[in-house]
PDB file of C-alpha atoms in Angstrom:
ATOM      1  CA  GLN A   1     -19.945   4.537 -19.915  1.00 95.00           C
ATOM      2  CA  VAL A   2     -19.336   5.891 -16.550  1.00 97.00           C
ATOM      3  CA  GLN A   3     -15.343   5.555 -15.249  1.00 98.00           C
ATOM      4  CA  LEU A   4     -13.304   7.301 -13.047  1.00 98.00           C
ATOM      5  CA  VAL A   5      -9.745   5.829 -13.383  1.00 98.00           C
ATOM      6  CA  GLN A   6      -7.263   7.469 -11.273  1.00 98.00           C
ATOM      7  CA  SER A   7      -3.138   8.170 -11.429  1.00 98.00           C
ATOM      8  CA  GLY A   8      -0.553   5.671 -10.849  1.00 98.00           C
ATOM      9  CA  ALA A   9       0.728   4.357  -7.709  1.00 98.00           C
ATOM     10  CA  GLU A  10       3.212   6.553  -5.621  1.00 98.00           C
ATOM     11  CA  VAL A  11       6.023   6.218  -3.194  1.00 98.00           C
ATOM     12  CA  LYS A  12       6.765   8.979  -1.111  1.00 98.00           C
ATOM     13  CA  LYS A  13       8.920  10.134   2.272  1.00 98.00           C
ATOM     14  CA  PRO A  14       8.077  11.004   5.031  1.00 98.00           C
ATOM     15  CA  GLY A  15       6.995  15.009   5.319  1.00 97.00           C
ATOM     16  CA  ALA A  16       6.548  15.176   1.193  1.00 98.00           C
ATOM     17  CA  SER A  17       3.271  15.766  -0.393  1.00 98.00           C
ATOM     18  CA  VAL A  18       0.801  13.562  -2.668  1.00 98.00           C
ATOM     19  CA  LYS A  19      -0.913  14.529  -5.773  1.00 98.00           C
ATOM     20  CA  VAL A  20      -3.804  12.129  -7.014  1.00 98.00           C
ATOM     21  CA  SER A  21      -5.560  12.642  -9.909  1.00 98.00           C
ATOM     22  CA  CYS A  22      -9.027  11.304 -10.551  1.00 98.00           C
ATOM     23  CA  LYS A  23     -10.411  11.854 -14.578  1.00 98.00           C
ATOM     24  CA  ALA A  24     -14.306  11.560 -15.514  1.00 98.00           C
ATOM     25  CA  SER A  25     -15.992  10.225 -18.416  1.00 98.00           C
ATOM     26  CA  GLY A  26     -19.029   9.012 -19.737  1.00 97.00           C
ATOM     27  CA  TYR A  27     -21.071  11.499 -17.693  1.00 97.00           C
ATOM     28  CA  SER A  28     -21.056  15.394 -16.922  1.00 97.00           C
ATOM     29  CA  PHE A  29     -18.076  16.359 -14.387  1.00 97.00           C
ATOM     30  CA  THR A  30     -19.450  19.522 -13.316  1.00 96.00           C
ATOM     31  CA  THR A  31     -22.954  17.471 -12.454  1.00 95.00           C
ATOM     32  CA  TYR A  32     -21.625  15.187  -9.442  1.00 96.00           C
ATOM     33  CA  ASP A  33     -19.966  15.619  -6.847  1.00 96.00           C
ATOM     34  CA  ILE A  34     -17.075  13.899  -5.687  1.00 98.00           C
ATOM     35  CA  ASN A  35     -15.204  12.188  -3.590  1.00 98.00           C
ATOM     36  CA  TRP A  36     -12.320  11.126  -1.897  1.00 98.00           C
ATOM     37  CA  VAL A  37     -11.862   7.708   1.148  1.00 98.00           C
ATOM     38  CA  ARG A  38      -8.987   6.211   1.528  1.00 98.00           C
ATOM     39  CA  GLN A  39      -8.001   2.341   3.108  1.00 98.00           C
ATOM     40  CA  VAL A  40      -5.595   0.813   5.309  1.00 95.00           C
ATOM     41  CA  THR A  41      -4.378  -2.024   4.017  1.00 89.00           C
ATOM     42  CA  GLY A  42      -6.403  -4.737   5.864  1.00 87.00           C
ATOM     43  CA  GLN A  43      -8.924  -2.331   7.398  1.00 91.00           C
ATOM     44  CA  GLY A  44     -12.172   0.229   6.743  1.00 94.00           C
ATOM     45  CA  LEU A  45     -13.132   2.823   4.474  1.00 97.00           C
ATOM     46  CA  GLU A  46     -12.213   6.126   6.030  1.00 97.00           C
ATOM     47  CA  TRP A  47     -14.287   9.070   4.371  1.00 97.00           C
ATOM     48  CA  MET A  48     -11.736  11.835   3.528  1.00 98.00           C
ATOM     49  CA  GLY A  49     -13.605  15.275   2.160  1.00 97.00           C
ATOM     50  CA  TRP A  50     -16.006  16.252  -0.795  1.00 97.00           C
ATOM     51  CA  MET A  51     -15.669  18.655  -3.986  1.00 97.00           C
ATOM     52  CA  ASN A  52     -18.482  20.236  -5.674  1.00 97.00           C
ATOM     53  CA  PRO A  53     -16.928  20.566  -9.342  1.00 96.00           C
ATOM     54  CA  ASN A  54     -19.249  22.959 -10.465  1.00 96.00           C
ATOM     55  CA  SER A  55     -18.153  25.605  -7.689  1.00 96.00           C
ATOM     56  CA  GLY A  56     -15.373  24.569  -6.687  1.00 96.00           C
ATOM     57  CA  ASN A  57     -16.659  24.224  -2.936  1.00 97.00           C
ATOM     58  CA  THR A  58     -14.915  21.380  -0.731  1.00 97.00           C
ATOM     59  CA  GLY A  59     -15.395  19.864   2.811  1.00 96.00           C
ATOM     60  CA  TYR A  60     -12.935  18.318   4.921  1.00 97.00           C
ATOM     61  CA  ALA A  61     -12.632  15.376   7.821  1.00 97.00           C
ATOM     62  CA  GLN A  62     -11.947  16.763  10.575  1.00 96.00           C
ATOM     63  CA  LYS A  63      -8.582  14.556  11.015  1.00 95.00           C
ATOM     64  CA  PHE A  64      -7.288  16.001   7.633  1.00 96.00           C
ATOM     65  CA  GLN A  65      -8.458  19.611   7.603  1.00 93.00           C
ATOM     66  CA  GLY A  66      -5.186  21.800   6.523  1.00 95.00           C
ATOM     67  CA  ARG A  67      -3.192  18.384   5.096  1.00 97.00           C
ATOM     68  CA  VAL A  68      -5.848  17.370   2.206  1.00 98.00           C
ATOM     69  CA  THR A  69      -7.247  19.861  -0.740  1.00 98.00           C
ATOM     70  CA  ILE A  70      -9.734  18.732  -3.777  1.00 98.00           C
ATOM     71  CA  THR A  71      -9.304  20.258  -6.609  1.00 98.00           C
ATOM     72  CA  ARG A  72     -10.127  20.394 -10.358  1.00 97.00           C
ATOM     73  CA  ASN A  73      -9.520  21.567 -13.651  1.00 97.00           C
ATOM     74  CA  THR A  74     -12.665  21.173 -15.371  1.00 97.00           C
ATOM     75  CA  SER A  75     -11.285  21.284 -18.792  1.00 97.00           C
ATOM     76  CA  ILE A  76      -9.892  18.072 -18.521  1.00 97.00           C
ATOM     77  CA  ASN A  77     -12.548  16.263 -16.138  1.00 98.00           C
ATOM     78  CA  THR A  78      -9.979  15.799 -13.813  1.00 98.00           C
ATOM     79  CA  ALA A  79     -10.790  16.132  -9.924  1.00 98.00           C
ATOM     80  CA  TYR A  80      -7.488  15.505  -7.402  1.00 98.00           C
ATOM     81  CA  MET A  81      -6.914  15.324  -3.988  1.00 98.00           C
ATOM     82  CA  GLU A  82      -3.270  16.144  -2.211  1.00 98.00           C
ATOM     83  CA  LEU A  83      -2.374  14.888   1.074  1.00 98.00           C
ATOM     84  CA  SER A  84       0.930  16.567   3.186  1.00 98.00           C
ATOM     85  CA  SER A  85       3.037  16.839   5.736  1.00 98.00           C
ATOM     86  CA  LEU A  86       3.063  12.585   4.688  1.00 98.00           C
ATOM     87  CA  ARG A  87       3.809  10.164   7.607  1.00 97.00           C
ATOM     88  CA  SER A  88       3.823   6.436   7.647  1.00 96.00           C
ATOM     89  CA  GLU A  89       0.301   5.906   8.626  1.00 96.00           C
ATOM     90  CA  ASP A  90      -1.005   7.287   5.374  1.00 97.00           C
ATOM     91  CA  THR A  91      -0.225   4.611   3.900  1.00 97.00           C
ATOM     92  CA  ALA A  92      -3.422   3.226   2.137  1.00 98.00           C
ATOM     93  CA  VAL A  93      -5.058   2.917  -1.483  1.00 98.00           C
ATOM     94  CA  TYR A  94      -7.103   6.198  -1.648  1.00 98.00           C
ATOM     95  CA  TYR A  95     -10.204   6.564  -3.718  1.00 98.00           C
ATOM     96  CA  CYS A  96     -12.076   8.468  -5.562  1.00 98.00           C
ATOM     97  CA  ALA A  97     -15.589   8.312  -5.701  1.00 98.00           C
ATOM     98  CA  ARG A  98     -18.813  10.324  -7.654  1.00 98.00           C
ATOM     99  CA  PHE A  99     -21.886  10.939  -5.209  1.00 95.00           C
ATOM    100  CA  HIS A 100     -24.855  10.465  -6.228  1.00 93.00           C
ATOM    101  CA  SER A 101     -28.017  12.763  -4.925  1.00 87.00           C
ATOM    102  CA  GLY A 102     -30.957  10.685  -4.020  1.00 74.00           C
ATOM    103  CA  SER A 103     -33.209  13.493  -3.808  1.00 75.00           C
ATOM    104  CA  GLY A 104     -34.069  13.223   0.597  1.00 76.00           C
ATOM    105  CA  ARG A 105     -33.566   9.784  -0.165  1.00 75.00           C
ATOM    106  CA  GLY A 106     -29.567  10.701   1.240  1.00 82.00           C
ATOM    107  CA  ASN A 107     -26.478  10.017  -1.522  1.00 93.00           C
ATOM    108  CA  TRP A 108     -24.591   7.324  -2.099  1.00 96.00           C
ATOM    109  CA  PHE A 109     -21.356   6.462  -4.139  1.00 97.00           C
ATOM    110  CA  ASP A 110     -22.088   4.956  -7.209  1.00 96.00           C
ATOM    111  CA  THR A 111     -18.567   5.362  -9.292  1.00 98.00           C
ATOM    112  CA  TRP A 112     -15.564   4.778  -7.490  1.00 98.00           C
ATOM    113  CA  GLY A 113     -11.891   5.116  -9.013  1.00 98.00           C
ATOM    114  CA  GLN A 114      -9.536   2.205  -9.248  1.00 98.00           C
ATOM    115  CA  GLY A 115      -7.734   3.116  -6.368  1.00 98.00           C
ATOM    116  CA  THR A 116      -4.722   4.185  -5.600  1.00 98.00           C
ATOM    117  CA  LEU A 117      -1.192   3.346  -3.628  1.00 98.00           C
ATOM    118  CA  VAL A 118      -0.113   5.520  -1.688  1.00 98.00           C
ATOM    119  CA  THR A 119       3.218   4.018   0.286  1.00 98.00           C
ATOM    120  CA  VAL A 120       4.838   6.265   3.087  1.00 98.00           C
ATOM    121  CA  SER A 121       8.489   5.187   3.678  1.00 97.00           C
ATOM    122  CA  SER A 122      11.746   6.831   4.354  1.00 95.00           C
TER     123      SER A 122
ATOM    124  CA  ASP B   1     -19.835  11.545  14.358  1.00 96.00           C
ATOM    125  CA  ILE B   2     -22.502   8.543  13.293  1.00 97.00           C
ATOM    126  CA  GLN B   3     -21.329   5.406  14.700  1.00 98.00           C
ATOM    127  CA  LEU B   4     -22.115   2.450  12.203  1.00 98.00           C
ATOM    128  CA  THR B   5     -21.796  -0.852  13.773  1.00 98.00           C
ATOM    129  CA  GLN B   6     -21.913  -4.185  11.683  1.00 98.00           C
ATOM    130  CA  SER B   7     -22.135  -7.850  12.906  1.00 98.00           C
ATOM    131  CA  PRO B   8     -21.061 -10.604  12.087  1.00 97.00           C
ATOM    132  CA  SER B   9     -17.345  -8.816  11.283  1.00 97.00           C
ATOM    133  CA  SER B  10     -16.918 -12.776   9.611  1.00 97.00           C
ATOM    134  CA  LEU B  11     -18.892 -14.955   8.800  1.00 96.00           C
ATOM    135  CA  SER B  12     -18.612 -18.204   7.482  1.00 96.00           C
ATOM    136  CA  ALA B  13     -21.462 -19.425   4.839  1.00 96.00           C
ATOM    137  CA  SER B  14     -21.861 -22.430   2.240  1.00 96.00           C
ATOM    138  CA  VAL B  15     -23.074 -21.746  -1.513  1.00 96.00           C
ATOM    139  CA  GLY B  16     -26.910 -21.797  -1.310  1.00 96.00           C
ATOM    140  CA  ASP B  17     -27.121 -20.171   2.220  1.00 97.00           C
ATOM    141  CA  ARG B  18     -29.114 -17.474   3.321  1.00 97.00           C
ATOM    142  CA  VAL B  19     -26.938 -15.176   4.270  1.00 97.00           C
ATOM    143  CA  THR B  20     -27.704 -11.748   6.788  1.00 98.00           C
ATOM    144  CA  ILE B  21     -25.681  -9.197   8.060  1.00 98.00           C
ATOM    145  CA  THR B  22     -26.606  -6.445  10.133  1.00 98.00           C
ATOM    146  CA  CYS B  23     -25.283  -2.733  10.109  1.00 98.00           C
ATOM    147  CA  ARG B  24     -26.557  -0.524  14.188  1.00 98.00           C
ATOM    148  CA  ALA B  25     -26.559   3.150  13.524  1.00 98.00           C
ATOM    149  CA  SER B  26     -25.640   5.388  17.313  1.00 98.00           C
ATOM    150  CA  GLN B  27     -28.095   7.878  16.106  1.00 98.00           C
ATOM    151  CA  SER B  28     -31.480   7.363  13.425  1.00 97.00           C
ATOM    152  CA  ILE B  29     -30.562   8.076  10.521  1.00 96.00           C
ATOM    153  CA  SER B  30     -33.850   7.559   8.498  1.00 95.00           C
ATOM    154  CA  SER B  31     -32.947   5.780   5.337  1.00 95.00           C
ATOM    155  CA  SER B  32     -29.687   7.348   5.002  1.00 95.00           C
ATOM    156  CA  LEU B  33     -27.930   3.696   4.336  1.00 97.00           C
ATOM    157  CA  ASN B  34     -25.921   1.899   1.292  1.00 98.00           C
ATOM    158  CA  TRP B  35     -24.560  -1.198   1.331  1.00 98.00           C
ATOM    159  CA  TYR B  36     -20.849  -1.919  -0.358  1.00 98.00           C
ATOM    160  CA  GLN B  37     -19.425  -5.651  -1.600  1.00 98.00           C
ATOM    161  CA  GLN B  38     -15.898  -5.293  -2.211  1.00 98.00           C
ATOM    162  CA  LYS B  39     -13.948  -7.834  -3.077  1.00 97.00           C
ATOM    163  CA  PRO B  40      -9.096  -8.406  -2.725  1.00 94.00           C
ATOM    164  CA  GLY B  41      -7.581  -5.518  -4.364  1.00 94.00           C
ATOM    165  CA  LYS B  42     -11.053  -3.913  -5.870  1.00 97.00           C
ATOM    166  CA  ALA B  43     -12.722  -0.807  -4.882  1.00 98.00           C
ATOM    167  CA  PRO B  44     -16.029  -0.953  -3.196  1.00 98.00           C
ATOM    168  CA  ASN B  45     -19.020  -1.897  -5.445  1.00 98.00           C
ATOM    169  CA  LEU B  46     -22.785   0.073  -4.765  1.00 98.00           C
ATOM    170  CA  LEU B  47     -24.947  -2.639  -4.117  1.00 98.00           C
ATOM    171  CA  ILE B  48     -28.543  -1.038  -2.142  1.00 98.00           C
ATOM    172  CA  TYR B  49     -28.693   2.263  -2.005  1.00 97.00           C
ATOM    173  CA  ALA B  50     -31.086   4.497   0.718  1.00 96.00           C
ATOM    174  CA  ALA B  51     -31.446   1.338   2.487  1.00 97.00           C
ATOM    175  CA  SER B  52     -33.462  -0.833   0.118  1.00 97.00           C
ATOM    176  CA  ASN B  53     -33.051  -0.519  -3.239  1.00 96.00           C
ATOM    177  CA  LEU B  54     -31.077  -2.228  -5.521  1.00 97.00           C
ATOM    178  CA  GLN B  55     -28.871  -0.802  -7.745  1.00 96.00           C
ATOM    179  CA  SER B  56     -29.001  -1.321 -11.143  1.00 95.00           C
ATOM    180  CA  GLY B  57     -26.797  -4.428 -12.298  1.00 96.00           C
ATOM    181  CA  VAL B  58     -26.946  -6.440  -8.934  1.00 98.00           C
ATOM    182  CA  PRO B  59     -28.311  -9.382  -8.620  1.00 97.00           C
ATOM    183  CA  SER B  60     -31.706  -9.809  -7.222  1.00 98.00           C
ATOM    184  CA  ARG B  61     -30.625 -12.178  -4.256  1.00 98.00           C
ATOM    185  CA  PHE B  62     -29.219  -8.673  -3.205  1.00 98.00           C
ATOM    186  CA  SER B  63     -31.753  -6.935  -0.501  1.00 98.00           C
ATOM    187  CA  GLY B  64     -31.907  -4.355   2.455  1.00 98.00           C
ATOM    188  CA  SER B  65     -34.411  -3.883   4.546  1.00 98.00           C
ATOM    189  CA  GLY B  66     -34.156  -1.174   7.628  1.00 98.00           C
ATOM    190  CA  SER B  67     -34.853   2.221   8.906  1.00 97.00           C
ATOM    191  CA  GLY B  68     -34.291   4.527  11.306  1.00 97.00           C
ATOM    192  CA  THR B  69     -30.829   2.798  13.966  1.00 98.00           C
ATOM    193  CA  ASP B  70     -30.792  -1.310  12.437  1.00 98.00           C
ATOM    194  CA  PHE B  71     -30.664  -1.999   8.647  1.00 98.00           C
ATOM    195  CA  THR B  72     -29.894  -5.412   7.168  1.00 98.00           C
ATOM    196  CA  LEU B  73     -28.538  -6.556   4.160  1.00 98.00           C
ATOM    197  CA  THR B  74     -29.868 -10.286   2.911  1.00 98.00           C
ATOM    198  CA  ILE B  75     -28.282 -12.386   0.285  1.00 98.00           C
ATOM    199  CA  SER B  76     -31.013 -14.950  -0.516  1.00 97.00           C
ATOM    200  CA  SER B  77     -29.068 -17.801  -1.684  1.00 96.00           C
ATOM    201  CA  LEU B  78     -25.198 -17.443  -1.200  1.00 96.00           C
ATOM    202  CA  GLN B  79     -23.406 -17.956  -5.117  1.00 96.00           C
ATOM    203  CA  PRO B  80     -19.462 -18.084  -5.601  1.00 94.00           C
ATOM    204  CA  GLU B  81     -18.546 -14.750  -6.574  1.00 95.00           C
ATOM    205  CA  ASP B  82     -20.461 -13.385  -3.326  1.00 96.00           C
ATOM    206  CA  TYR B  83     -17.362 -14.086  -0.803  1.00 93.00           C
ATOM    207  CA  ALA B  84     -16.019 -10.430  -0.684  1.00 97.00           C
ATOM    208  CA  THR B  85     -16.552  -8.067   2.241  1.00 97.00           C
ATOM    209  CA  TYR B  86     -18.937  -5.784   2.750  1.00 98.00           C
ATOM    210  CA  TYR B  87     -19.656  -2.476   4.537  1.00 98.00           C
ATOM    211  CA  CYS B  88     -22.708   0.354   5.118  1.00 98.00           C
ATOM    212  CA  GLN B  89     -22.106   3.914   4.757  1.00 98.00           C
ATOM    213  CA  GLN B  90     -24.364   6.320   5.852  1.00 97.00           C
ATOM    214  CA  SER B  91     -25.291   9.412   4.028  1.00 94.00           C
ATOM    215  CA  TYR B  92     -27.312  10.615   6.738  1.00 94.00           C
ATOM    216  CA  SER B  93     -24.613  13.687   8.530  1.00 93.00           C
ATOM    217  CA  THR B  94     -21.129  14.883   7.184  1.00 93.00           C
ATOM    218  CA  PRO B  95     -18.518  12.862   7.905  1.00 95.00           C
ATOM    219  CA  GLN B  96     -20.343  10.062   5.609  1.00 95.00           C
ATOM    220  CA  THR B  97     -19.454   7.167   7.637  1.00 97.00           C
ATOM    221  CA  PHE B  98     -18.952   3.135   7.205  1.00 98.00           C
ATOM    222  CA  GLY B  99     -19.189   0.649   9.115  1.00 98.00           C
ATOM    223  CA  GLN B 100     -16.217  -1.771  10.165  1.00 97.00           C
ATOM    224  CA  GLY B 101     -16.994  -4.890   7.239  1.00 97.00           C
ATOM    225  CA  THR B 102     -18.117  -8.256   6.912  1.00 98.00           C
ATOM    226  CA  LYS B 103     -16.593 -10.554   5.825  1.00 97.00           C
ATOM    227  CA  LEU B 104     -18.305 -13.189   4.269  1.00 97.00           C
ATOM    228  CA  GLU B 105     -16.000 -16.369   3.601  1.00 95.00           C
ATOM    229  CA  ILE B 106     -16.583 -19.925   1.765  1.00 86.00           C
ATOM    230  CA  LYS B 107     -17.148 -23.175   5.606  1.00 87.00           C
TER     231      LYS B 107
END
């Protein structure tokens, strides 16, 4: 079945970087964009950016421009999200999600990873 | 950015009740509106896509409607497993945005 499996929880100090992985299985990895969404504990969902695994093209939310980088390794069907210059406010669960194109009806996140908790603390 | 406002923010209801959650967009988004259910400690799960289409495997008691700026998610007969937080999300334009969530609790 279609599945996204993320790497484990991380604890980082302020100013450091974190790189979270998202391994896809059950479908052709290069066919669907991968997006990243984060959720601060007890709060809502915040979109961070997207990547086309086929071309490597990316796009980022303005809030994270300059701090976030999304990459991929197509040989192992894995996407990565790296966030730099971490601060305490970046403590959150980070999700990858497969982006399904609806051919004119919009798009939607039809499959999500299980989430990765990133804790930023001195 | 397109703002999505959900109402109510929280809701108490009993098993068997009919429940409606609304989502209003700050500008027209055609039918590019999706609904997700999230349970504590779990990732969101897609319920409805493109405003009114039921995702495969989702019970038929869930339905969605609307277009333009006003959308609704309806649960026709609430079941115990439906207690969760519900989010709307627009894909009309980048950045993708989500509503603030509606927490559905047991009455």
